[in-house]
Amino acid sequence: MKHTLKLGITLLALHFSGLALAGGEGWSSDFAASQKEAAETKKDLLIDFTGSDWCGWCIKLKEEVFSHDEFKAGVKDQFVLVELDYPRDKSKLSGETIKQNEELGEKYQVRGYPTILLTDAEGRPFAITGYQPGGPEAYVKHLEELRAQKSARDEAFEKAEKTEGVEKAKALVAALGAMGLNDAMVSNFYGGVVEQIKVADPQDETGFMKAEAAKLRIAKFQADLNAFGQKQDFDGALAHVDKTLAEGGFEAEETQQMMMTRAAILAQQRKFDEAIKAVDEAKAIAPESKLIEGIDGFKKRLESEKEKAGTAEPAAAE
């Protein structure tokens, strides 16, 4: 009787401590406890932002990689595994876990699933990835390569401590760049480093402050554009894009993206000739950019939609 009661209490404790998860054995949903474990064992965190009951790629990643012993054995000495789930059926999570996951999703600015973050024990991200084909062994190798970004970060931080002025700023910029994080993550987790760069390089010889200012402009542009989109105000959105393009000051690929936004708005208005012209102008801005394949594909869709519109039967007169 005593043994049965003890087992029941143990299982109950495991359930409420967040160890019984969709991720399976070895995964925890308790972020603070995982941080503590990582600090004590000198490991990093592997955080899986997932939608366990609706996200196809999340389910695929679990089935092809995370559920295999080869994966668990390959990461056990390097990572504490954390699963932050955002299921449609929230009855499987406690209210405390739901609140924790919502806060962490916002803090890490997660916008797609699965998102896999590698962080140090403090929770500072140093690499981001997602689904990768090839099975557990290939994924473990992928993670090992990503861990090199932490070494590059730490080496750059260490170098920065030994230098001053522009050289210090360059080392810090290199540290941030080595991780490939989005702007929101840099702001949320490395804001102090950004401030050090500004102080060390007041004349902006690194170009970092100029790049930061451009990012802020783009963020404001996107926010204003979203506001027009929510109101379905295509004329206002088009005017906003045209005004921003006229002001200039962006890199070629940024301008190219704005031109493609302009083309998309024109397409929404079924102004296909103008949209196709905007696509051609966008392509000419940076003909070697990484966006070209997508631009060519979008143009073909526009031409197809234009042809359909031209052959559609006119509506019957009332």
Short mmCIF file of C-alpha atoms in Angstrom, two decimals:
data_model
loop_
_atom_site.label_atom_id
_atom_site.label_comp_id
_atom_site.label_asym_id
_atom_site.label_seq_id
_atom_site.Cartn_x
_atom_site.Cartn_y
_atom_site.Cartn_z
CA MET A 1 0.00 0.00 0.00
CA LYS A 2 2.79 2.39 0.87
CA HIS A 3 4.57 1.66 -2.42
CA THR A 4 1.35 2.24 -4.41
CA LEU A 5 0.73 5.55 -2.67
CA LYS A 6 4.31 6.68 -3.20
CA LEU A 7 4.12 5.83 -6.91
CA GLY A 8 0.85 7.72 -7.25
CA ILE A 9 2.33 10.81 -5.62
CA THR A 10 5.41 10.59 -7.84
CA LEU A 11 3.34 10.40 -11.02
CA LEU A 12 1.22 13.32 -9.85
CA ALA A 13 4.33 15.38 -9.17
CA LEU A 14 5.69 14.57 -12.59
CA HIS A 15 2.43 15.59 -14.24
CA PHE A 16 2.31 18.98 -12.59
CA SER A 17 6.02 19.67 -12.90
CA GLY A 18 5.66 19.64 -16.69
CA LEU A 19 7.68 16.51 -17.40
CA ALA A 20 4.84 14.56 -19.04
CA LEU A 21 4.88 16.27 -22.41
CA ALA A 22 4.04 15.83 -26.05
CA GLY A 23 7.80 15.89 -26.64
CA GLY A 24 8.16 12.70 -24.60
CA GLU A 25 10.72 11.55 -22.11
CA GLY A 26 13.58 13.94 -21.47
CA TRP A 27 11.68 17.13 -22.31
CA SER A 28 10.50 19.72 -19.79
CA SER A 29 7.95 22.50 -20.08
CA ASP A 30 9.22 24.31 -16.97
CA PHE A 31 11.47 27.02 -18.36
CA ALA A 32 12.85 28.32 -15.06
CA ALA A 33 13.68 24.80 -13.84
CA SER A 34 15.36 24.05 -17.17
CA GLN A 35 17.49 27.17 -16.87
CA LYS A 36 18.56 26.12 -13.40
CA GLU A 37 19.46 22.63 -14.63
CA ALA A 38 21.41 24.08 -17.57
CA ALA A 39 23.39 26.34 -15.24
CA GLU A 40 24.17 23.50 -12.83
CA THR A 41 25.19 21.03 -15.55
CA LYS A 42 26.92 23.65 -17.76
CA LYS A 43 24.66 22.87 -20.71
CA ASP A 44 22.74 25.00 -23.16
CA LEU A 45 18.98 25.03 -23.73
CA LEU A 46 17.31 23.62 -26.82
CA ILE A 47 13.85 25.19 -26.90
CA ASP A 48 11.18 23.74 -29.18
CA PHE A 49 8.34 26.19 -29.86
CA THR A 50 5.70 23.83 -31.22
CA GLY A 51 2.03 23.35 -31.99
CA SER A 52 1.76 19.68 -31.05
CA ASP A 53 -1.81 19.04 -32.25
CA TRP A 54 -2.01 21.18 -35.39
CA CYS A 55 1.42 22.07 -36.83
CA GLY A 56 2.33 19.52 -39.52
CA TRP A 57 6.04 20.37 -39.61
CA CYS A 58 6.21 20.24 -35.80
CA ILE A 59 4.70 16.76 -35.80
CA LYS A 60 7.05 15.72 -38.61
CA LEU A 61 10.09 17.02 -36.69
CA LYS A 62 9.05 15.10 -33.59
CA GLU A 63 8.41 11.87 -35.50
CA GLU A 64 11.54 12.03 -37.66
CA VAL A 65 14.00 13.44 -35.11
CA PHE A 66 13.02 14.15 -31.52
CA SER A 67 11.39 10.77 -30.77
CA HIS A 68 14.50 8.78 -31.75
CA ASP A 69 17.10 7.49 -29.32
CA GLU A 70 19.87 8.63 -31.68
CA PHE A 71 18.75 12.22 -31.18
CA LYS A 72 18.43 11.95 -27.41
CA ALA A 73 21.85 10.34 -27.12
CA GLY A 74 23.39 12.90 -29.43
CA VAL A 75 22.24 15.94 -27.46
CA LYS A 76 22.18 14.71 -23.85
CA ASP A 77 25.63 16.10 -23.01
CA GLN A 78 25.06 19.48 -24.65
CA PHE A 79 21.44 20.49 -24.11
CA VAL A 80 18.58 20.62 -21.66
CA LEU A 81 15.47 20.02 -23.78
CA VAL A 82 12.54 22.40 -23.36
CA GLU A 83 9.18 22.09 -25.10
CA LEU A 84 6.96 25.18 -25.24
CA ASP A 85 3.68 24.01 -26.72
CA TYR A 86 0.94 26.15 -28.28
CA PRO A 87 -1.78 23.55 -28.96
CA ARG A 88 -5.31 24.27 -30.11
CA ASP A 89 -6.55 21.97 -27.36
CA LYS A 90 -5.29 23.90 -24.38
CA SER A 91 -6.86 21.47 -21.90
CA LYS A 92 -3.60 19.49 -21.99
CA LEU A 93 -1.72 22.43 -20.39
CA SER A 94 -2.07 24.06 -17.00
CA GLY A 95 -3.01 27.74 -16.78
CA GLU A 96 0.46 28.47 -15.43
CA THR A 97 2.12 26.77 -18.40
CA ILE A 98 -0.11 28.59 -20.90
CA LYS A 99 0.82 31.93 -19.31
CA GLN A 100 4.52 31.04 -19.28
CA ASN A 101 4.48 29.98 -22.94
CA GLU A 102 2.64 33.11 -24.08
CA GLU A 103 5.16 35.33 -22.29
CA LEU A 104 8.13 33.44 -23.71
CA GLY A 105 6.67 33.43 -27.21
CA GLU A 106 6.43 37.21 -27.05
CA LYS A 107 9.84 37.64 -25.44
CA TYR A 108 11.52 35.54 -28.12
CA GLN A 109 9.32 37.02 -30.86
CA VAL A 110 8.35 33.62 -32.24
CA ARG A 111 6.14 33.97 -35.31
CA GLY A 112 6.30 30.51 -36.88
CA TYR A 113 6.29 26.88 -35.81
CA PRO A 114 8.35 24.90 -35.28
CA THR A 115 10.96 27.37 -34.10
CA ILE A 116 14.00 25.78 -32.46
CA LEU A 117 16.13 28.13 -30.39
CA LEU A 118 19.50 27.35 -28.89
CA THR A 119 20.26 29.52 -25.87
CA ASP A 120 22.76 29.65 -23.05
CA ALA A 121 21.64 28.91 -19.50
CA GLU A 122 20.63 32.55 -19.06
CA GLY A 123 18.19 32.15 -21.92
CA ARG A 124 20.14 34.33 -24.37
CA PRO A 125 19.67 32.88 -27.88
CA PHE A 126 22.70 32.21 -30.04
CA ALA A 127 21.13 30.23 -32.91
CA ILE A 128 17.73 29.66 -34.49
CA THR A 129 16.54 26.85 -36.72
CA GLY A 130 13.50 24.68 -37.44
CA TYR A 131 12.65 21.50 -39.31
CA GLN A 132 15.56 19.91 -41.14
CA PRO A 133 15.33 16.74 -43.26
CA GLY A 134 17.68 13.80 -42.86
CA GLY A 135 16.69 12.18 -39.57
CA PRO A 136 18.15 12.29 -36.05
CA GLU A 137 21.85 11.91 -36.84
CA ALA A 138 21.77 14.71 -39.43
CA TYR A 139 19.88 16.94 -37.01
CA VAL A 140 22.41 16.35 -34.23
CA LYS A 141 25.19 17.30 -36.64
CA HIS A 142 23.23 20.43 -37.61
CA LEU A 143 22.94 21.40 -33.94
CA GLU A 144 26.66 20.86 -33.40
CA GLU A 145 27.37 23.27 -36.25
CA LEU A 146 25.01 25.83 -34.74
CA ARG A 147 26.74 25.59 -31.36
CA ALA A 148 29.83 27.00 -33.04
CA GLN A 149 27.94 30.30 -33.21
CA LYS A 150 28.00 30.47 -29.43
CA SER A 151 31.77 30.00 -29.43
CA ALA A 152 32.12 32.76 -32.04
CA ARG A 153 29.90 35.01 -29.95
CA ASP A 154 31.82 34.42 -26.74
CA GLU A 155 35.21 34.84 -28.41
CA ALA A 156 34.08 38.15 -29.90
CA PHE A 157 32.75 39.32 -26.52
CA GLU A 158 36.04 38.36 -24.89
CA LYS A 159 38.00 40.24 -27.56
CA ALA A 160 35.79 43.30 -27.09
CA GLU A 161 36.60 43.40 -23.37
CA LYS A 162 40.28 43.79 -24.20
CA THR A 163 39.85 46.64 -26.69
CA GLU A 164 38.35 50.11 -26.86
CA GLY A 165 36.78 52.47 -29.37
CA VAL A 166 36.05 51.34 -32.91
CA GLU A 167 37.89 48.04 -32.47
CA LYS A 168 35.64 47.19 -29.55
CA ALA A 169 32.58 48.14 -31.58
CA LYS A 170 33.74 45.94 -34.47
CA ALA A 171 34.18 42.96 -32.15
CA LEU A 172 30.71 43.44 -30.69
CA VAL A 173 29.13 43.85 -34.11
CA ALA A 174 30.85 40.62 -35.17
CA ALA A 175 29.47 38.88 -32.09
CA LEU A 176 25.90 39.88 -32.91
CA GLY A 177 26.30 39.06 -36.57
CA ALA A 178 27.67 35.57 -35.89
CA MET A 179 24.37 34.45 -34.38
CA GLY A 180 21.99 35.28 -37.24
CA LEU A 181 19.21 36.41 -34.89
CA ASN A 182 16.33 38.64 -35.86
CA ASP A 183 16.26 42.26 -34.75
CA ALA A 184 13.70 41.69 -31.99
CA MET A 185 15.83 38.99 -30.36
CA VAL A 186 18.91 41.20 -30.51
CA SER A 187 16.96 44.06 -28.93
CA ASN A 188 15.39 41.89 -26.20
CA PHE A 189 18.49 39.92 -25.22
CA TYR A 190 21.50 41.97 -26.31
CA GLY A 191 20.32 45.53 -25.77
CA GLY A 192 23.30 46.21 -23.54
CA VAL A 193 25.68 45.14 -26.30
CA VAL A 194 23.95 47.49 -28.75
CA GLU A 195 24.45 50.37 -26.31
CA GLN A 196 28.15 49.48 -25.91
CA ILE A 197 28.57 49.64 -29.69
CA LYS A 198 27.02 53.11 -29.83
CA VAL A 199 29.26 54.39 -27.02
CA ALA A 200 32.42 52.82 -28.47
CA ASP A 201 31.75 54.07 -32.01
CA PRO A 202 30.06 57.49 -31.79
CA GLN A 203 31.06 58.37 -35.38
CA ASP A 204 29.51 55.12 -36.62
CA GLU A 205 32.58 53.94 -38.46
CA THR A 206 31.19 50.40 -38.31
CA GLY A 207 27.94 51.50 -40.00
CA PHE A 208 26.03 49.70 -37.26
CA MET A 209 23.97 52.70 -36.17
CA LYS A 210 23.03 53.50 -39.76
CA ALA A 211 21.85 49.93 -40.23
CA GLU A 212 19.89 50.09 -36.98
CA ALA A 213 18.19 53.31 -38.07
CA ALA A 214 17.24 51.68 -41.38
CA LYS A 215 15.75 48.71 -39.52
CA LEU A 216 13.65 51.05 -37.38
CA ARG A 217 12.39 52.78 -40.52
CA ILE A 218 11.47 49.46 -42.08
CA ALA A 219 9.70 48.35 -38.89
CA LYS A 220 7.65 51.56 -38.86
CA PHE A 221 6.92 51.16 -42.57
CA GLN A 222 5.62 47.64 -41.94
CA ALA A 223 3.53 48.69 -38.95
CA ASP A 224 1.90 51.53 -40.91
CA LEU A 225 1.35 49.23 -43.89
CA ASN A 226 -0.34 46.66 -41.65
CA ALA A 227 -2.66 49.38 -40.37
CA PHE A 228 -3.78 50.15 -43.93
CA GLY A 229 -4.18 46.43 -44.59
CA GLN A 230 -6.44 45.93 -41.59
CA LYS A 231 -8.72 48.64 -42.97
CA GLN A 232 -8.53 47.18 -46.50
CA ASP A 233 -7.37 50.64 -47.60
CA PHE A 234 -5.39 49.71 -50.71
CA ASP A 235 -5.17 53.27 -51.99
CA GLY A 236 -3.75 54.41 -48.67
CA ALA A 237 -1.31 51.50 -48.61
CA LEU A 238 -0.13 52.29 -52.14
CA ALA A 239 0.37 55.96 -51.26
CA HIS A 240 2.32 54.93 -48.16
CA VAL A 241 4.64 52.70 -50.21
CA ASP A 242 5.16 55.39 -52.86
CA LYS A 243 5.95 58.03 -50.21
CA THR A 244 8.48 55.73 -48.50
CA LEU A 245 10.15 54.86 -51.79
CA ALA A 246 10.39 58.55 -52.70
CA GLU A 247 12.12 59.30 -49.39
CA GLY A 248 14.75 56.66 -50.22
CA GLY A 249 17.74 55.83 -48.05
CA PHE A 250 17.35 52.05 -48.17
CA GLU A 251 19.63 49.28 -49.41
CA ALA A 252 18.90 47.84 -52.86
CA GLU A 253 17.22 44.65 -51.61
CA GLU A 254 15.11 46.60 -49.12
CA THR A 255 13.94 48.87 -51.92
CA GLN A 256 13.29 45.79 -54.04
CA GLN A 257 11.08 44.32 -51.31
CA MET A 258 9.11 47.55 -51.10
CA MET A 259 8.64 47.54 -54.86
CA MET A 260 7.29 44.00 -54.63
CA THR A 261 4.93 45.14 -51.89
CA ARG A 262 3.74 47.84 -54.31
CA ALA A 263 3.19 45.21 -57.00
CA ALA A 264 1.19 43.05 -54.60
CA ILE A 265 -1.09 45.95 -53.68
CA LEU A 266 -1.68 46.75 -57.36
CA ALA A 267 -2.50 43.09 -57.94
CA GLN A 268 -5.07 43.23 -55.14
CA GLN A 269 -6.65 46.12 -57.01
CA ARG A 270 -6.55 43.99 -60.19
CA LYS A 271 -4.33 46.54 -61.90
CA PHE A 272 -2.29 43.80 -63.51
CA ASP A 273 -0.41 45.89 -66.08
CA GLU A 274 0.81 48.28 -63.40
CA ALA A 275 1.65 45.37 -61.10
CA ILE A 276 3.73 43.63 -63.77
CA LYS A 277 5.54 46.89 -64.50
CA ALA A 278 6.30 47.27 -60.77
CA VAL A 279 7.70 43.72 -60.69
CA ASP A 280 10.00 44.48 -63.64
CA GLU A 281 11.20 47.65 -61.92
CA ALA A 282 11.82 45.71 -58.71
CA LYS A 283 13.88 43.10 -60.54
CA ALA A 284 15.99 45.80 -62.21
CA ILE A 285 16.92 47.33 -58.86
CA ALA A 286 18.93 44.27 -57.75
CA PRO A 287 18.99 41.65 -60.54
CA GLU A 288 21.35 39.38 -58.57
CA SER A 289 19.45 39.40 -55.30
CA LYS A 290 18.25 36.28 -53.52
CA LEU A 291 14.66 37.36 -54.18
CA ILE A 292 14.85 36.99 -57.96
CA GLU A 293 13.42 33.47 -58.13
CA GLY A 294 10.41 34.53 -56.11
CA ILE A 295 10.02 37.70 -58.17
CA ASP A 296 9.98 35.71 -61.42
CA GLY A 297 7.41 33.31 -59.98
CA PHE A 298 5.18 36.19 -58.85
CA LYS A 299 5.34 37.75 -62.31
CA LYS A 300 4.17 34.50 -63.91
CA ARG A 301 1.21 34.38 -61.53
CA LEU A 302 0.34 37.98 -62.37
CA GLU A 303 0.46 37.25 -66.07
CA SER A 304 -1.80 34.23 -65.53
CA GLU A 305 -4.28 36.28 -63.51
CA LYS A 306 -4.24 38.99 -66.16
CA GLU A 307 -5.03 36.42 -68.84
CA LYS A 308 -7.88 34.98 -66.78
CA ALA A 309 -9.30 38.45 -66.20
CA GLY A 310 -9.15 39.19 -69.92
CA THR A 311 -11.02 36.03 -70.90
CA ALA A 312 -13.66 36.21 -68.16
CA GLU A 313 -17.23 36.64 -69.40
CA PRO A 314 -18.71 40.05 -68.59
CA ALA A 315 -21.41 40.12 -65.95
CA ALA A 316 -24.96 40.00 -67.28
CA ALA A 317 -26.74 43.34 -67.38
CA GLU A 318 -29.54 43.78 -64.91
#
